[in-house]
Coordinates of C-alpha atoms in Angstrom, one line a residue:
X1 CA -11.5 -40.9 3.7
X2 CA -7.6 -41.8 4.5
X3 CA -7.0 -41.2 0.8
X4 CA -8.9 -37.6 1.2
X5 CA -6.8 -37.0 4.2
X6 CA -3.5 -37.9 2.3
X7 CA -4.3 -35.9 -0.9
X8 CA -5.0 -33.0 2.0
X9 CA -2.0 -33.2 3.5
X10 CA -0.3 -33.5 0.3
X11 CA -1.7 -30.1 -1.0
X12 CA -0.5 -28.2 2.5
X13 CA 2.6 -29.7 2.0
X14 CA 2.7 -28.1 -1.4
X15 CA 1.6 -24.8 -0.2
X16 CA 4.0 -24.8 2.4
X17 CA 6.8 -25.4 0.5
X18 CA 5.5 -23.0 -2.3
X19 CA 5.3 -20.1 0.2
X20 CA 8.2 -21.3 2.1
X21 CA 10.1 -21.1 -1.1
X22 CA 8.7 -17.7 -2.3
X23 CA 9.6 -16.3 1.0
X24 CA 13.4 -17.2 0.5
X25 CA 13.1 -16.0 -3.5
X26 CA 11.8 -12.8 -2.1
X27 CA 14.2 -12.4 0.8
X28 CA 17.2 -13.4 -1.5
X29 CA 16.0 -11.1 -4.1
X30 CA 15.5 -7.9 -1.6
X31 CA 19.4 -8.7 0.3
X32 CA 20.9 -7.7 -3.3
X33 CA 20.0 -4.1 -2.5
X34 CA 22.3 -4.4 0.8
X35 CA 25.4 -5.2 -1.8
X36 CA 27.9 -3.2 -2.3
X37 CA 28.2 -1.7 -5.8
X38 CA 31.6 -1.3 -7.2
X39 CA 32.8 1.5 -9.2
X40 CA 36.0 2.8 -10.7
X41 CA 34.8 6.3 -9.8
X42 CA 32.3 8.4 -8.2
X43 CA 29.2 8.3 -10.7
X44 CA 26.9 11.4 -11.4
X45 CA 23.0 10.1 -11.3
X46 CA 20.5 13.1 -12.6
X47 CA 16.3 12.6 -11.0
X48 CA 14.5 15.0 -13.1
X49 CA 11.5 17.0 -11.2
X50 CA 8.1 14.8 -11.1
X51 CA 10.0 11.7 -12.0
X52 CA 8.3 8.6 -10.7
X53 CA 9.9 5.9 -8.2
X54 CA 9.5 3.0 -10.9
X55 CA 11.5 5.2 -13.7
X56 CA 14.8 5.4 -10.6
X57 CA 14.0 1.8 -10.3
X58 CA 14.6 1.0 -13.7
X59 CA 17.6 3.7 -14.7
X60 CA 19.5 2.6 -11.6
X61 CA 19.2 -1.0 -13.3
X62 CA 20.2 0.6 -16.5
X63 CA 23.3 1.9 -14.8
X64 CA 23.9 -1.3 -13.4
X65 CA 23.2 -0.3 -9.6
X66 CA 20.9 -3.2 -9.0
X67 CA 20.5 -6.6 -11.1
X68 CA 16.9 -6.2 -11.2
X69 CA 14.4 -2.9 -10.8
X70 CA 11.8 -5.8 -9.5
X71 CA 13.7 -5.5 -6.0
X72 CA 13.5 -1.8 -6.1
X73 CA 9.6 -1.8 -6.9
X74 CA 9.0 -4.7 -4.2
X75 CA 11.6 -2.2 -1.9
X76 CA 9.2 0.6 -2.6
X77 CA 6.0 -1.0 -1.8
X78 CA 6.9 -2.9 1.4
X79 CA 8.4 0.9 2.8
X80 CA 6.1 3.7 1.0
X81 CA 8.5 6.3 2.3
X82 CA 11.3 5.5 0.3
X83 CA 9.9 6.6 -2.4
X84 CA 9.7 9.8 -2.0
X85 CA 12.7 10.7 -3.6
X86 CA 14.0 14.6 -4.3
X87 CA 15.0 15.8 -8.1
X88 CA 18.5 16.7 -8.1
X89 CA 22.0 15.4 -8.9
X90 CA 23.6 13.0 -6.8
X91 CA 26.8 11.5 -6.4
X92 CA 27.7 7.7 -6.1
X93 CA 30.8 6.1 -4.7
X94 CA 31.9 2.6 -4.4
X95 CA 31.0 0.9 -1.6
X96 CA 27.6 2.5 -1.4
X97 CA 24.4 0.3 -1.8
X98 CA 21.0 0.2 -3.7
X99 CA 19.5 1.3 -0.3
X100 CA 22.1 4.0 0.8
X101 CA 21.5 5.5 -3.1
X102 CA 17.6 5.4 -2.1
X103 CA 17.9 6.6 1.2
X104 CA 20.4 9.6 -0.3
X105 CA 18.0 10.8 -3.2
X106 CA 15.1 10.4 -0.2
X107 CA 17.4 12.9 1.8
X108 CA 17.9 15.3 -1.0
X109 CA 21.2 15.2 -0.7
X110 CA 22.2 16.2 -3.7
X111 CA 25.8 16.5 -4.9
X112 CA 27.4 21.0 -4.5
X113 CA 29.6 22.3 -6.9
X114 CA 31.6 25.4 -5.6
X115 CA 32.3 28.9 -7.3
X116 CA 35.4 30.9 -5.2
X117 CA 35.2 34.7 -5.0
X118 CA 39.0 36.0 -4.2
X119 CA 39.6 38.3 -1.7
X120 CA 41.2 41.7 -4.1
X121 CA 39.2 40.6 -7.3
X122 CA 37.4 43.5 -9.3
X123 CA 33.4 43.2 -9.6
X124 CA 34.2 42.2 -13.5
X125 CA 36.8 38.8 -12.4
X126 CA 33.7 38.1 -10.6
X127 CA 31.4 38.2 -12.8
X128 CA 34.1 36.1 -15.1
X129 CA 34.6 33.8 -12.6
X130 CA 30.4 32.9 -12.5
X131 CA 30.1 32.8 -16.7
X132 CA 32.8 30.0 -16.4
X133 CA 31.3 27.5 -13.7
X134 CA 29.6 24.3 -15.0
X135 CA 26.6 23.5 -13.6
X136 CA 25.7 27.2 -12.4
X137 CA 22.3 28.4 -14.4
X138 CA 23.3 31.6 -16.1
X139 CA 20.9 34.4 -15.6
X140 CA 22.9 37.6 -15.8
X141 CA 25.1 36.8 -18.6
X142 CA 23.6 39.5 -20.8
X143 CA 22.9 41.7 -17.9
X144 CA 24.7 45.3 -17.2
X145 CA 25.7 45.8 -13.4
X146 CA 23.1 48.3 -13.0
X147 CA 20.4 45.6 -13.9
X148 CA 21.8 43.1 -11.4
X149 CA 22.4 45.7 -8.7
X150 CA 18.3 46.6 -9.4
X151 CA 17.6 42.5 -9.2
X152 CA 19.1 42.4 -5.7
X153 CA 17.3 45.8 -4.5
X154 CA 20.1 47.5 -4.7
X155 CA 19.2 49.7 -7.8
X156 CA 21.9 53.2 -7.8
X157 CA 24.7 51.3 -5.8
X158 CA 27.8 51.0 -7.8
X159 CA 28.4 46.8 -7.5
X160 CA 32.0 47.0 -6.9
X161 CA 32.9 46.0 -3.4
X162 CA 29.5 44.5 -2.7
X163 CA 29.8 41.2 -2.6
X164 CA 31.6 38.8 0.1
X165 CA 34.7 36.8 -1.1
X166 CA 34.1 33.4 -0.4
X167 CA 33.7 29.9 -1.5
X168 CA 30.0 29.5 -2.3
X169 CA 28.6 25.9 -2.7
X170 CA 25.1 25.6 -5.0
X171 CA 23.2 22.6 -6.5
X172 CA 22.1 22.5 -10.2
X173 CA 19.7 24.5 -10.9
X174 CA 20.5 27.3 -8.9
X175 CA 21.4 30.7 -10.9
X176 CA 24.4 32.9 -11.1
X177 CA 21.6 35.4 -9.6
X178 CA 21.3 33.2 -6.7
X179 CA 25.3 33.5 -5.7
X180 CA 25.3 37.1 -6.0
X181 CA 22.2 37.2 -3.5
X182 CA 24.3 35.5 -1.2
X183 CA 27.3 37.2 -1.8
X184 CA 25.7 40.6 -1.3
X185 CA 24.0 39.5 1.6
X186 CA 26.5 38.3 3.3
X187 CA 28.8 41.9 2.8
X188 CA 26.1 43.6 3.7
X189 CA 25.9 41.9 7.5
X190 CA 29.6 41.9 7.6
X191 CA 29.6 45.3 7.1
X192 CA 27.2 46.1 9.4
X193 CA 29.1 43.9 12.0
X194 CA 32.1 45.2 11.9
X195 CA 31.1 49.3 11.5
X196 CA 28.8 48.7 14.9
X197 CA 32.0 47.6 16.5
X198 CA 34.2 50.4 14.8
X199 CA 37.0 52.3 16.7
X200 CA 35.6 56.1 17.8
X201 CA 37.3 59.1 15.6
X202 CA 37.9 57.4 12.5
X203 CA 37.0 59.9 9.1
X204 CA 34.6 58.3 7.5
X205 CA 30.9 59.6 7.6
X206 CA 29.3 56.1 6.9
X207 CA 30.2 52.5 6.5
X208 CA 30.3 52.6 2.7
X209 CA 33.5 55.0 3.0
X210 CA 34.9 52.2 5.1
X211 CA 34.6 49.6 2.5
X212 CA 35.8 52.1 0.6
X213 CA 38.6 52.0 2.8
X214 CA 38.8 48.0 3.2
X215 CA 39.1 47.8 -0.5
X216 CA 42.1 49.5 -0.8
X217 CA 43.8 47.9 2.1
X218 CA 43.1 44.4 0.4
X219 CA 44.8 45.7 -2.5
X220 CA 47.7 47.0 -0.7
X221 CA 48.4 44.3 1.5
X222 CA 50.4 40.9 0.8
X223 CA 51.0 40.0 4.9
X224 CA 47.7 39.2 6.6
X225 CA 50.0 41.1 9.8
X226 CA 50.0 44.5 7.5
X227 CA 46.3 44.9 6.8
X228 CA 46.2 47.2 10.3
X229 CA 49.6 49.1 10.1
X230 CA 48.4 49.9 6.1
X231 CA 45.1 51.3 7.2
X232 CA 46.5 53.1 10.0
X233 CA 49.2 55.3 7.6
X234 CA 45.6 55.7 5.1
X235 CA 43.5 57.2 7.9
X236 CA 46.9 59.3 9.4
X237 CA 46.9 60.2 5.9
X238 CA 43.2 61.5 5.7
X239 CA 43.4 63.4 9.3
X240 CA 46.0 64.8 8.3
X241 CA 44.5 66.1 4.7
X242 CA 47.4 64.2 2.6
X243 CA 46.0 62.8 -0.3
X244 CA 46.7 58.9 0.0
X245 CA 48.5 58.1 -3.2
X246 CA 48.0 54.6 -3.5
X247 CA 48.9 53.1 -6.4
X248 CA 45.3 50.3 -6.8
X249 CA 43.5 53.0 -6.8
X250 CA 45.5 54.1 -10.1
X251 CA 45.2 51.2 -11.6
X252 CA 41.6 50.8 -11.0
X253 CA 41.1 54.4 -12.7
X254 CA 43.1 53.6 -15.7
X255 CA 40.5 50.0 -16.4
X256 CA 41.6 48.4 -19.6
X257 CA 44.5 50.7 -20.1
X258 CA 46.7 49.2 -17.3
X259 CA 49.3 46.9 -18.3
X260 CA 50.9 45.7 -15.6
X261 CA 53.0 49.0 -14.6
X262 CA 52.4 52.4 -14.3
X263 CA 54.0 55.2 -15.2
X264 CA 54.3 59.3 -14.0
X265 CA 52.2 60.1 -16.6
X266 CA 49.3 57.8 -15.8
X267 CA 50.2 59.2 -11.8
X268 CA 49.3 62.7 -13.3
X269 CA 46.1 61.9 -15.2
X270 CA 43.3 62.1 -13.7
X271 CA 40.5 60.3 -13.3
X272 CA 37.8 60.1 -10.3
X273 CA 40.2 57.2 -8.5
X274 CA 43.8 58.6 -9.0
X275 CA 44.3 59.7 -5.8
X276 CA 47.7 61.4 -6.4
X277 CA 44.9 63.9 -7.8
X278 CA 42.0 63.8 -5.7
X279 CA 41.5 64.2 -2.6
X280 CA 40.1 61.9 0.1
X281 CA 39.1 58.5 -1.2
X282 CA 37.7 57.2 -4.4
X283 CA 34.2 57.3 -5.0
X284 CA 33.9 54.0 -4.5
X285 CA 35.9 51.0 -3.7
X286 CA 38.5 48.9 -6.0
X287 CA 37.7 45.6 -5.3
X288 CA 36.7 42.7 -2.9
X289 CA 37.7 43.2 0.5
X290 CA 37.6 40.4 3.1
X291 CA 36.2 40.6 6.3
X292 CA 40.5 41.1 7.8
X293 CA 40.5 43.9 5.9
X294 CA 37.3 45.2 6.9
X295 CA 38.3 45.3 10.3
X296 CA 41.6 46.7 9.9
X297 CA 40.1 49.7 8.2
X298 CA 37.9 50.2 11.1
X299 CA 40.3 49.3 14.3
X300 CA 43.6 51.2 12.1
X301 CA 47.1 50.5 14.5
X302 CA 48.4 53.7 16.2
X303 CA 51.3 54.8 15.2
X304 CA 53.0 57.7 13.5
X305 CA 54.1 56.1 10.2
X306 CA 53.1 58.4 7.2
X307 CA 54.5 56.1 4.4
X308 CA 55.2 52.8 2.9
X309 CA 56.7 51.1 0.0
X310 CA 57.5 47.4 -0.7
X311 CA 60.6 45.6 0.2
X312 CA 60.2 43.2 -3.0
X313 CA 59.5 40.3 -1.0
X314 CA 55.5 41.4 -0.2
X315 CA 56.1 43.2 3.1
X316 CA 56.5 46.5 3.5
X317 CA 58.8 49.0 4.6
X318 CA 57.2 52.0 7.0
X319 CA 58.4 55.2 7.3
X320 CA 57.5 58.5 9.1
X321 CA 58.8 61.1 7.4
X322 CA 59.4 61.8 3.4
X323 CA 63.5 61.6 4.2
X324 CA 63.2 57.9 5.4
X325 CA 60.8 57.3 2.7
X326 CA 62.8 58.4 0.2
X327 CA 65.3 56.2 1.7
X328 CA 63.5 53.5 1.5
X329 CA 62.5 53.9 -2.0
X330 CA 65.8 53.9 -2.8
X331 CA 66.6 50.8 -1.5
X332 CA 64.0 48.6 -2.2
X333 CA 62.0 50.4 -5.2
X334 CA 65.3 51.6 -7.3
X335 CA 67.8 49.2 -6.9
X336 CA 65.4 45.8 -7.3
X337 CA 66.6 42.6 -6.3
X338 CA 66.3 40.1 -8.9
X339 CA 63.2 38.2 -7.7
X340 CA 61.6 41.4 -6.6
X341 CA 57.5 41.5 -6.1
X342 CA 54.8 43.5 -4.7
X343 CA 52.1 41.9 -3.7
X344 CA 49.6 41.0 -6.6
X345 CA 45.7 40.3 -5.6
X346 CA 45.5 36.5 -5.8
X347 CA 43.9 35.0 -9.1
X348 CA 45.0 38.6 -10.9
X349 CA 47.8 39.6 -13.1
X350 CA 47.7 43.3 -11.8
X351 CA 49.4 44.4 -8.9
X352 CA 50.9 47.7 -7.4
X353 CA 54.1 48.8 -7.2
X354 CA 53.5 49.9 -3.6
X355 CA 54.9 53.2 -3.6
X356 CA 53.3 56.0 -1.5

């Protein structure tokens, strides 16, 4: 009986010390995923849609994010909710652990990539601008403008001027189609906005004359402090029945013709946006304005100023009457300083010579 009792003991000894020891194996084995990883740089890990918890257990190992895709597994079933993890990209620094890599691909959150719309670009740069972004699924590349104005229910509308500029941030998977949704969303609230809050007696009939407007003054303008005196001398100039005479406009007309100046002949040809010929504004409008601009075109300064030109140093110079204009043209447009520059749309190569 005392031997029984001794072999007894023996065997719960055993099993204590088997469990006991199995216990500190598995606790040791599960702190690992509290380490640190180290890496020379941020790392880019891909989780395909429908891809199982065991497969990120075994390519984070791969990567050499954890010593072992046991811990992971053993992770997983002691805290079921950490394995529901979200497809997606996602972006891994040093410092980060196996658990804060889990607990960011449970989050979804997944690493944005950016696409920048400039304030002054043309509908084309834009569309430039989205075939050259990595990461961005193209959808429209072979589309016309009239087929992507149709996809965002906006079949008829010319696209120029349509869409907000901005800095849009996406994840992979998400379409060239999908930024110009936004985009045109966006302009179309801002719009809204700002022609709800307009000044009374301006002459335009509806807010798509006003972007009209905008467009120009973001084309004209190379102080922020401008955009109001420039679209008071435009809408002076349409009270008034003066054709506006901006040069953009010109340049717009001319398309794949401009060179980076203009000359009197291309002021006297005429096309549907010269306004040294037409009347009024253009039928529609030249590029991107921002929301600035927007509102300057709606909320014009007072004044009596008929006229600018540009100094040469991206201000303007505002006249009156055509004497002081004239003047003025003199002085800053021909007899150049050196380093002289009108204001150029940022991110383009064209740019007006600012002369009204």
């Amino acid at each position: 009986m005392r031997v029984f009792k001794k072999l007894l003991l023996g065997i719960v000894a055993l099993a204590v010390l088997a469990v006991t020891g199995s216990g500190l194996w598995l606790w040791q084995g599960l702190k690992t995923l509290e380490n640190p990883v180290v890496l020379d740089e941020p790392t880019l890990f891909s989780v395909e849609p429908g891809t199982a918890f065991g497969r990120v257990a075994r390519e984070l190992a791969a990567k050499g994010f954890v010593d072992d895709p046991l811990w992971l597994r053993i992770h997983g079933r002691l805290n079921p909710e950490q394995t529901l993890i979200k497809a997606g990209d996602y972006e891994f620094t040093s410092g980060m652990t196996p658990v804060d890599m889990i607990n960011q691909m449970v989050e979804g959150k997944v690493k944005l990539w950016s696409v920048q719309f400039i304030e002054g670009w043309t509908f084309a740069e834009m569309r430039a601008a989205l075939a050259r972004t990595d990461r961005l699924t193209r959808q429209t590349t072979d589309w016309t403008d009239e087929e992507i104005m149709a996809a965002l229910e906006a079949e008829g509308q010319h696209p120029e001027g349509w869409f907000f500029p901005d800095t849009y941030l996406f994840h992979s998977g998400e379409t060239d189609l999908d930024i110009l949704k936004r985009a045109y969303n966006i302009m179309t609230e801002v719009l809204e906005e700002e022609w709800q809050d307009r000044e009374e007696g301006l002459p335009y009939d509806n807010a798509y004359e006003a972007l009209i407007m905008a467009s120009i003054v973001e084309r004209e303008t190379g102080v922020a402090g401008e955009r109001q005196q420039v679209a008071g001398v435009f809408v002076r100039r349409l009270q008034k029945g003066m054709r506006l005479q901006t040069d953009p406009t010109v340049i717009y007309g001319m398309g794949d013709k401009y060179r980076g100046r203009i000359g009197r002949s291309d002021l006297r040809t005429w096309t549907p946006y010269n306004t040294y010929r037409i009347d009024g504004l253009p039928p529609t409008p030249i590029a991107l304005p921002g929301r600035e601009s927007i509102h300057a075109a709606l909320h014009p300064e007072d004044g009596d100023a008929l006229y600018f030109v540009a100094r040469g140093d991206g201000s303007h110079k505002f006249s009156r009457t055509l004497a002081e204009h004239q003047k003025a043209v003199r002085e800053f447009q021909l007899n150049r300083r050196e380093d002289y520059r009108s204001f150029p749309a940022p991110g383009s190569e064209t740019s007006s010579n600012g002369e009204q």
